[in-house]
PDB file of C-alpha atoms in Angstrom:
ATOM      1  CA  UNK H   1      54.408 132.821  -6.366  1.00  0.00           C
ATOM      2  CA  UNK H   2      56.500 136.029  -4.595  1.00  0.00           C
ATOM      3  CA  UNK H   3      54.394 138.127  -7.837  1.00  0.00           C
ATOM      4  CA  UNK H   4      51.402 137.848  -6.421  1.00  0.00           C
ATOM      5  CA  UNK H   5      51.437 140.451  -3.896  1.00  0.00           C
ATOM      6  CA  UNK H   6      49.977 143.198  -5.532  1.00  0.00           C
ATOM      7  CA  UNK H   7      47.241 141.138  -7.115  1.00  0.00           C
ATOM      8  CA  UNK H   8      45.775 140.284  -3.640  1.00  0.00           C
ATOM      9  CA  UNK H   9      43.344 142.352  -1.643  1.00  0.00           C
ATOM     10  CA  UNK H  10      42.990 141.462   2.209  1.00  0.00           C
ATOM     11  CA  UNK H  11      40.434 138.796   1.318  1.00  0.00           C
ATOM     12  CA  UNK H  12      41.342 137.313  -1.669  1.00  0.00           C
ATOM     13  CA  UNK H  13      41.419 133.940  -2.441  1.00  0.00           C
ATOM     14  CA  UNK H  14      43.483 131.546  -4.781  1.00  0.00           C
ATOM     15  CA  UNK H  15      41.714 128.308  -6.405  1.00  0.00           C
ATOM     16  CA  UNK H  16      44.429 126.331  -7.212  1.00  0.00           C
ATOM     17  CA  UNK H  17      43.535 124.144 -10.326  1.00  0.00           C
ATOM     18  CA  UNK H  18      45.842 121.660 -10.851  1.00  0.00           C
ATOM     19  CA  UNK H  19      45.921 118.303 -11.968  1.00  0.00           C
ATOM     20  CA  UNK H  20      47.606 115.939  -9.160  1.00  0.00           C
ATOM     21  CA  UNK H  21      48.102 116.302  -5.328  1.00  0.00           C
ATOM     22  CA  UNK H  22      48.629 120.006  -4.507  1.00  0.00           C
ATOM     23  CA  UNK H  23      51.387 121.180  -2.831  1.00  0.00           C
ATOM     24  CA  UNK H  24      49.213 122.335   0.120  1.00  0.00           C
ATOM     25  CA  UNK H  25      47.859 119.217   0.728  1.00  0.00           C
ATOM     26  CA  UNK H  26      49.015 118.339   4.227  1.00  0.00           C
ATOM     27  CA  UNK H  27      48.384 121.828   5.830  1.00  0.00           C
ATOM     28  CA  UNK H  28      44.881 121.472   7.684  1.00  0.00           C
ATOM     29  CA  UNK H  29      44.984 117.690   7.436  1.00  0.00           C
ATOM     30  CA  UNK H  30      44.989 117.355  11.127  1.00  0.00           C
ATOM     31  CA  UNK H  31      47.280 114.362  12.892  1.00  0.00           C
ATOM     32  CA  UNK H  32      50.669 113.896  12.901  1.00  0.00           C
ATOM     33  CA  UNK H  33      50.760 114.607   9.123  1.00  0.00           C
ATOM     34  CA  UNK H  34      49.374 118.235   9.368  1.00  0.00           C
ATOM     35  CA  UNK H  35      51.653 120.834   7.566  1.00  0.00           C
ATOM     36  CA  UNK H  36      54.913 118.780   6.707  1.00  0.00           C
ATOM     37  CA  UNK H  37      55.812 120.169   3.265  1.00  0.00           C
ATOM     38  CA  UNK H  38      55.944 117.981   0.094  1.00  0.00           C
ATOM     39  CA  UNK H  39      59.632 118.217  -0.533  1.00  0.00           C
ATOM     40  CA  UNK H  40      58.443 116.127  -4.281  1.00  0.00           C
ATOM     41  CA  UNK H  41      56.448 119.092  -4.924  1.00  0.00           C
ATOM     42  CA  UNK H  42      57.668 122.274  -2.996  1.00  0.00           C
ATOM     43  CA  UNK H  43      61.035 121.248  -1.997  1.00  0.00           C
ATOM     44  CA  UNK H  44      63.059 124.729  -0.778  1.00  0.00           C
ATOM     45  CA  UNK H  45      59.245 126.188   0.655  1.00  0.00           C
ATOM     46  CA  UNK H  46      58.961 128.583  -1.774  1.00  0.00           C
ATOM     47  CA  UNK H  47      55.405 128.249  -2.818  1.00  0.00           C
ATOM     48  CA  UNK H  48      54.148 127.685   0.582  1.00  0.00           C
ATOM     49  CA  UNK H  49      55.846 131.085   2.091  1.00  0.00           C
ATOM     50  CA  UNK H  50      54.264 132.907  -0.984  1.00  0.00           C
ATOM     51  CA  UNK H  51      50.876 131.409  -0.938  1.00  0.00           C
ATOM     52  CA  UNK H  52      49.635 131.475   2.817  1.00  0.00           C
ATOM     53  CA  UNK H  53      47.983 128.521   2.940  1.00  0.00           C
ATOM     54  CA  UNK H  54      44.584 130.905   4.854  1.00  0.00           C
ATOM     55  CA  UNK H  55      43.828 132.198   0.962  1.00  0.00           C
ATOM     56  CA  UNK H  56      44.517 128.669  -1.051  1.00  0.00           C
ATOM     57  CA  UNK H  57      40.905 127.005  -2.298  1.00  0.00           C
ATOM     58  CA  UNK H  58      41.603 123.833  -3.401  1.00  0.00           C
ATOM     59  CA  UNK H  59      39.740 122.649  -6.806  1.00  0.00           C
ATOM     60  CA  UNK H  60      39.901 119.821  -8.767  1.00  0.00           C
ATOM     61  CA  UNK H  61      38.639 119.766 -12.717  1.00  0.00           C
ATOM     62  CA  UNK H  62      36.216 117.497 -14.822  1.00  0.00           C
ATOM     63  CA  UNK H  63      36.938 119.081 -18.126  1.00  0.00           C
ATOM     64  CA  UNK H  64      38.513 117.571 -21.186  1.00  0.00           C
ATOM     65  CA  UNK H  65      40.015 120.042 -22.948  1.00  0.00           C
ATOM     66  CA  UNK H  66      43.146 120.600 -25.786  1.00  0.00           C
ATOM     67  CA  UNK H  67      45.221 123.716 -26.859  1.00  0.00           C
ATOM     68  CA  UNK H  68      44.596 123.255 -30.274  1.00  0.00           C
ATOM     69  CA  UNK H  69      46.590 126.407 -31.527  1.00  0.00           C
ATOM     70  CA  UNK H  70      48.008 130.143 -29.259  1.00  0.00           C
ATOM     71  CA  UNK H  71      45.348 131.059 -27.583  1.00  0.00           C
ATOM     72  CA  UNK H  72      42.571 128.474 -28.553  1.00  0.00           C
ATOM     73  CA  UNK H  73      40.891 126.120 -26.431  1.00  0.00           C
ATOM     74  CA  UNK H  74      38.973 123.044 -28.110  1.00  0.00           C
ATOM     75  CA  UNK H  75      36.224 121.571 -25.792  1.00  0.00           C
ATOM     76  CA  UNK H  76      35.825 118.092 -25.333  1.00  0.00           C
ATOM     77  CA  UNK H  77      33.640 116.950 -22.995  1.00  0.00           C
ATOM     78  CA  UNK H  78      33.010 117.405 -19.252  1.00  0.00           C
ATOM     79  CA  UNK H  79      32.120 120.814 -17.154  1.00  0.00           C
ATOM     80  CA  UNK H  80      32.192 120.601 -14.394  1.00  0.00           C
ATOM     81  CA  UNK H  81      35.125 121.590 -11.078  1.00  0.00           C
ATOM     82  CA  UNK H  82      34.917 121.264  -7.142  1.00  0.00           C
ATOM     83  CA  UNK H  83      36.177 123.564  -5.120  1.00  0.00           C
ATOM     84  CA  UNK H  84      37.122 123.003  -1.526  1.00  0.00           C
ATOM     85  CA  UNK H  85      38.847 124.745   1.845  1.00  0.00           C
ATOM     86  CA  UNK H  86      42.032 122.697   2.942  1.00  0.00           C
ATOM     87  CA  UNK H  87      40.390 122.782   5.820  1.00  0.00           C
ATOM     88  CA  UNK H  88      37.312 121.405   5.376  1.00  0.00           C
ATOM     89  CA  UNK H  89      34.273 122.380   5.474  1.00  0.00           C
ATOM     90  CA  UNK H  90      31.740 124.482   4.052  1.00  0.00           C
ATOM     91  CA  UNK H  91      32.829 128.635   4.660  1.00  0.00           C
ATOM     92  CA  UNK H  92      30.454 131.176   3.493  1.00  0.00           C
ATOM     93  CA  UNK H  93      33.423 132.392   1.423  1.00  0.00           C
ATOM     94  CA  UNK H  94      33.441 128.824  -0.340  1.00  0.00           C
ATOM     95  CA  UNK H  95      29.879 129.331  -0.821  1.00  0.00           C
ATOM     96  CA  UNK H  96      30.041 132.593  -2.222  1.00  0.00           C
ATOM     97  CA  UNK H  97      32.847 131.784  -4.601  1.00  0.00           C
ATOM     98  CA  UNK H  98      30.946 128.517  -5.810  1.00  0.00           C
ATOM     99  CA  UNK H  99      28.256 130.399  -6.744  1.00  0.00           C
ATOM    100  CA  UNK H 100      30.411 133.775  -8.670  1.00  0.00           C
ATOM    101  CA  UNK H 101      31.781 130.961 -10.641  1.00  0.00           C
ATOM    102  CA  UNK H 102      29.072 128.657 -11.934  1.00  0.00           C
ATOM    103  CA  UNK H 103      28.042 129.711 -15.371  1.00  0.00           C
ATOM    104  CA  UNK H 104      26.077 128.330 -18.505  1.00  0.00           C
ATOM    105  CA  UNK H 105      28.375 124.901 -19.501  1.00  0.00           C
ATOM    106  CA  UNK H 106      30.478 125.028 -16.506  1.00  0.00           C
ATOM    107  CA  UNK H 107      28.955 124.071 -12.934  1.00  0.00           C
ATOM    108  CA  UNK H 108      30.701 124.698 -10.016  1.00  0.00           C
ATOM    109  CA  UNK H 109      30.397 122.429  -6.757  1.00  0.00           C
ATOM    110  CA  UNK H 110      31.603 123.046  -3.198  1.00  0.00           C
ATOM    111  CA  UNK H 111      32.643 119.985  -1.279  1.00  0.00           C
ATOM    112  CA  UNK H 112      33.283 119.705   2.439  1.00  0.00           C
ATOM    113  CA  UNK H 113      36.122 117.057   2.296  1.00  0.00           C
ATOM    114  CA  UNK H 114      37.963 118.343  -1.111  1.00  0.00           C
ATOM    115  CA  UNK H 115      41.103 115.778  -0.199  1.00  0.00           C
ATOM    116  CA  UNK H 116      39.038 112.958  -1.029  1.00  0.00           C
ATOM    117  CA  UNK H 117      37.573 115.016  -4.215  1.00  0.00           C
ATOM    118  CA  UNK H 118      41.342 115.495  -5.104  1.00  0.00           C
ATOM    119  CA  UNK H 119      42.177 111.942  -4.414  1.00  0.00           C
ATOM    120  CA  UNK H 120      39.707 110.214  -6.493  1.00  0.00           C
ATOM    121  CA  UNK H 121      40.487 111.987  -9.612  1.00  0.00           C
ATOM    122  CA  UNK H 122      44.275 111.383  -9.088  1.00  0.00           C
ATOM    123  CA  UNK H 123      44.318 108.245  -8.679  1.00  0.00           C
ATOM    124  CA  UNK H 124      42.797 107.700 -12.454  1.00  0.00           C
ATOM    125  CA  UNK H 125      45.146 110.625 -13.912  1.00  0.00           C
ATOM    126  CA  UNK H 126      48.256 108.533 -11.925  1.00  0.00           C
ATOM    127  CA  UNK H 127      47.615 105.401 -13.940  1.00  0.00           C
ATOM    128  CA  UNK H 128      45.852 106.677 -17.363  1.00  0.00           C
ATOM    129  CA  UNK H 129      47.932 109.488 -17.467  1.00  0.00           C
ATOM    130  CA  UNK H 130      51.032 108.316 -16.808  1.00  0.00           C
ATOM    131  CA  UNK H 131      50.660 105.162 -19.152  1.00  0.00           C
ATOM    132  CA  UNK H 132      49.301 106.780 -21.914  1.00  0.00           C
ATOM    133  CA  UNK H 133      52.936 109.335 -21.594  1.00  0.00           C
ATOM    134  CA  UNK H 134      54.831 106.766 -21.743  1.00  0.00           C
ATOM    135  CA  UNK H 135      53.062 104.187 -24.891  1.00  0.00           C
ATOM    136  CA  UNK H 136      51.646 106.954 -26.383  1.00  0.00           C
ATOM    137  CA  UNK H 137      48.116 105.548 -26.414  1.00  0.00           C
ATOM    138  CA  UNK H 138      44.470 106.216 -26.361  1.00  0.00           C
ATOM    139  CA  UNK H 139      42.996 105.483 -23.342  1.00  0.00           C
ATOM    140  CA  UNK H 140      41.097 102.940 -25.644  1.00  0.00           C
ATOM    141  CA  UNK H 141      43.877 101.405 -26.108  1.00  0.00           C
ATOM    142  CA  UNK H 142      45.769 101.102 -23.144  1.00  0.00           C
ATOM    143  CA  UNK H 143      42.040  98.993 -21.889  1.00  0.00           C
ATOM    144  CA  UNK H 144      41.738  97.189 -24.463  1.00  0.00           C
ATOM    145  CA  UNK H 145      45.369  95.495 -24.456  1.00  0.00           C
ATOM    146  CA  UNK H 146      45.660  93.143 -21.688  1.00  0.00           C
ATOM    147  CA  UNK H 147      49.146  94.097 -20.330  1.00  0.00           C
ATOM    148  CA  UNK H 148      48.172  97.958 -19.844  1.00  0.00           C
ATOM    149  CA  UNK H 149      44.730  97.247 -18.509  1.00  0.00           C
ATOM    150  CA  UNK H 150      46.525  95.080 -16.322  1.00  0.00           C
ATOM    151  CA  UNK H 151      48.897  97.999 -14.646  1.00  0.00           C
ATOM    152  CA  UNK H 152      46.590 100.412 -14.629  1.00  0.00           C
ATOM    153  CA  UNK H 153      44.450  98.116 -12.709  1.00  0.00           C
ATOM    154  CA  UNK H 154      47.371  97.796 -10.441  1.00  0.00           C
ATOM    155  CA  UNK H 155      48.543 101.084  -9.504  1.00  0.00           C
ATOM    156  CA  UNK H 156      44.385 101.845  -9.441  1.00  0.00           C
ATOM    157  CA  UNK H 157      44.779  99.140  -6.472  1.00  0.00           C
ATOM    158  CA  UNK H 158      47.870 101.002  -5.122  1.00  0.00           C
ATOM    159  CA  UNK H 159      46.944 104.490  -4.990  1.00  0.00           C
ATOM    160  CA  UNK H 160      43.793 103.723  -3.648  1.00  0.00           C
ATOM    161  CA  UNK H 161      45.471 101.793  -0.790  1.00  0.00           C
ATOM    162  CA  UNK H 162      47.546 104.571  -0.449  1.00  0.00           C
ATOM    163  CA  UNK H 163      44.030 107.396   0.442  1.00  0.00           C
ATOM    164  CA  UNK H 164      42.953 104.690   2.411  1.00  0.00           C
ATOM    165  CA  UNK H 165      46.527 105.154   4.717  1.00  0.00           C
ATOM    166  CA  UNK H 166      45.617 108.601   5.111  1.00  0.00           C
ATOM    167  CA  UNK H 167      41.816 107.954   6.046  1.00  0.00           C
ATOM    168  CA  UNK H 168      40.283 108.890   3.213  1.00  0.00           C
ATOM    169  CA  UNK H 169      37.314 106.153   0.931  1.00  0.00           C
ATOM    170  CA  UNK H 170      37.608 106.095  -2.653  1.00  0.00           C
ATOM    171  CA  UNK H 171      33.958 105.071  -4.071  1.00  0.00           C
ATOM    172  CA  UNK H 172      33.489 102.175  -6.462  1.00  0.00           C
ATOM    173  CA  UNK H 173      35.660  99.299  -7.442  1.00  0.00           C
ATOM    174  CA  UNK H 174      38.680  99.007  -9.750  1.00  0.00           C
ATOM    175  CA  UNK H 175      36.467  97.081 -12.270  1.00  0.00           C
ATOM    176  CA  UNK H 176      33.763 100.258 -11.730  1.00  0.00           C
ATOM    177  CA  UNK H 177      36.389 102.904 -12.212  1.00  0.00           C
ATOM    178  CA  UNK H 178      37.893 101.378 -15.443  1.00  0.00           C
ATOM    179  CA  UNK H 179      34.825 100.762 -16.730  1.00  0.00           C
ATOM    180  CA  UNK H 180      34.079 104.578 -16.677  1.00  0.00           C
ATOM    181  CA  UNK H 181      37.279 105.199 -17.948  1.00  0.00           C
ATOM    182  CA  UNK H 182      36.428 103.448 -21.400  1.00  0.00           C
ATOM    183  CA  UNK H 183      32.842 104.373 -21.447  1.00  0.00           C
ATOM    184  CA  UNK H 184      34.235 107.832 -22.290  1.00  0.00           C
ATOM    185  CA  UNK H 185      35.523 106.994 -25.650  1.00  0.00           C
ATOM    186  CA  UNK H 186      38.429 106.761 -26.952  1.00  0.00           C
ATOM    187  CA  UNK H 187      41.030 110.223 -26.381  1.00  0.00           C
ATOM    188  CA  UNK H 188      44.750 110.997 -25.726  1.00  0.00           C
ATOM    189  CA  UNK H 189      45.257 112.521 -21.559  1.00  0.00           C
ATOM    190  CA  UNK H 190      46.220 116.063 -21.499  1.00  0.00           C
ATOM    191  CA  UNK H 191      49.956 114.418 -20.158  1.00  0.00           C
ATOM    192  CA  UNK H 192      49.966 112.541 -23.905  1.00  0.00           C
ATOM    193  CA  UNK H 193      49.180 115.669 -25.723  1.00  0.00           C
ATOM    194  CA  UNK H 194      51.850 117.409 -23.466  1.00  0.00           C
ATOM    195  CA  UNK H 195      54.618 114.320 -24.447  1.00  0.00           C
ATOM    196  CA  UNK H 196      53.331 114.734 -28.240  1.00  0.00           C
ATOM    197  CA  UNK H 197      54.511 118.617 -28.429  1.00  0.00           C
ATOM    198  CA  UNK H 198      57.273 118.324 -26.135  1.00  0.00           C
ATOM    199  CA  UNK H 199      56.134 120.130 -23.089  1.00  0.00           C
ATOM    200  CA  UNK H 200      56.859 119.813 -19.650  1.00  0.00           C
ATOM    201  CA  UNK H 201      54.542 117.316 -17.750  1.00  0.00           C
ATOM    202  CA  UNK H 202      52.993 116.978 -14.495  1.00  0.00           C
ATOM    203  CA  UNK H 203      55.386 114.210 -12.898  1.00  0.00           C
ATOM    204  CA  UNK H 204      55.616 115.471 -10.038  1.00  0.00           C
ATOM    205  CA  UNK H 205      52.117 115.954  -8.755  1.00  0.00           C
ATOM    206  CA  UNK H 206      50.212 112.990 -10.857  1.00  0.00           C
ATOM    207  CA  UNK H 207      52.908 110.316  -9.707  1.00  0.00           C
ATOM    208  CA  UNK H 208      55.923 111.211  -7.715  1.00  0.00           C
ATOM    209  CA  UNK H 209      54.148 113.023  -4.759  1.00  0.00           C
ATOM    210  CA  UNK H 210      51.936 109.866  -4.196  1.00  0.00           C
ATOM    211  CA  UNK H 211      55.426 107.916  -3.637  1.00  0.00           C
ATOM    212  CA  UNK H 212      56.225 110.189  -1.002  1.00  0.00           C
ATOM    213  CA  UNK H 213      52.876 109.993   0.311  1.00  0.00           C
ATOM    214  CA  UNK H 214      52.995 106.161   0.922  1.00  0.00           C
ATOM    215  CA  UNK H 215      56.684 105.872   1.763  1.00  0.00           C
ATOM    216  CA  UNK H 216      55.312 108.392   4.740  1.00  0.00           C
ATOM    217  CA  UNK H 217      52.466 106.417   5.392  1.00  0.00           C
ATOM    218  CA  UNK H 218      53.984 102.893   5.046  1.00  0.00           C
ATOM    219  CA  UNK H 219      51.990 101.731   2.067  1.00  0.00           C
ATOM    220  CA  UNK H 220      53.862  99.548  -0.706  1.00  0.00           C
ATOM    221  CA  UNK H 221      53.230 100.632  -4.072  1.00  0.00           C
ATOM    222  CA  UNK H 222      55.852  98.636  -5.970  1.00  0.00           C
ATOM    223  CA  UNK H 223      54.173  98.823  -9.791  1.00  0.00           C
ATOM    224  CA  UNK H 224      53.641 102.963  -9.024  1.00  0.00           C
ATOM    225  CA  UNK H 225      57.219 102.974  -8.366  1.00  0.00           C
ATOM    226  CA  UNK H 226      58.299 101.370 -11.656  1.00  0.00           C
ATOM    227  CA  UNK H 227      56.102 104.034 -13.878  1.00  0.00           C
ATOM    228  CA  UNK H 228      56.989 106.125 -11.292  1.00  0.00           C
ATOM    229  CA  UNK H 229      60.538 106.284 -12.185  1.00  0.00           C
ATOM    230  CA  UNK H 230      59.841 105.914 -15.984  1.00  0.00           C
ATOM    231  CA  UNK H 231      57.647 108.679 -15.619  1.00  0.00           C
ATOM    232  CA  UNK H 232      60.045 111.110 -13.842  1.00  0.00           C
ATOM    233  CA  UNK H 233      62.722 110.165 -16.091  1.00  0.00           C
ATOM    234  CA  UNK H 234      60.828 111.102 -19.010  1.00  0.00           C
ATOM    235  CA  UNK H 235      60.018 114.075 -17.787  1.00  0.00           C
ATOM    236  CA  UNK H 236      63.487 114.863 -17.246  1.00  0.00           C
ATOM    237  CA  UNK H 237      64.064 114.005 -21.593  1.00  0.00           C
ATOM    238  CA  UNK H 238      61.355 116.135 -22.111  1.00  0.00           C
ATOM    239  CA  UNK H 239      63.089 119.246 -20.495  1.00  0.00           C
ATOM    240  CA  UNK H 240      66.073 118.533 -22.736  1.00  0.00           C
ATOM    241  CA  UNK H 241      64.371 118.870 -25.725  1.00  0.00           C
TER     242      UNK H 241
END
């Protein structure tokens, strides 16, 4: 983040296109948690210091793609991303950015409540991606197996409870979300792709930060805690090679 300075003009926004919880999640949220750092994601505050929150635009991606060769990205399905201001609302710069970034095949949507969009996608990634990374199973294999399906559904319930504790409502039931996941067909999550290639995985943003938030607001997450412990260790063993 310290190297960004020369690239930034007076009004240059920085779009943080990340899976999972972003480091700025509590900046601008209001209430007692406003501005609180997430140690899981930015333990020494270096990212927050290098990227002022005034420049940040949140982003949620709905694109399935895979790095099939160096410099080659194979697009499977999906073509939408959602952008939003950390402090909420629709600002002129957000509208302008969405217009400039919308191209054929990639729809860009402005959101007045980007944290809700982040949480909506997160609970699916938190459950499906982590379980796939541990089991090396495709989406359909996980959902058709009674055991892993039960784990995923429990994690979805817990994730929805954490979002509710933050005042964020996740639309639809757990059963509906599982049905949508199944309707997407058989695929390997991006986290499983990283595991198979021996690359670092996004354990911090996908699940460990959810645990940190749950502790802060007093929401129990027993299944997330079990899967989080295993996913966190898997991330460490991947780093060892």
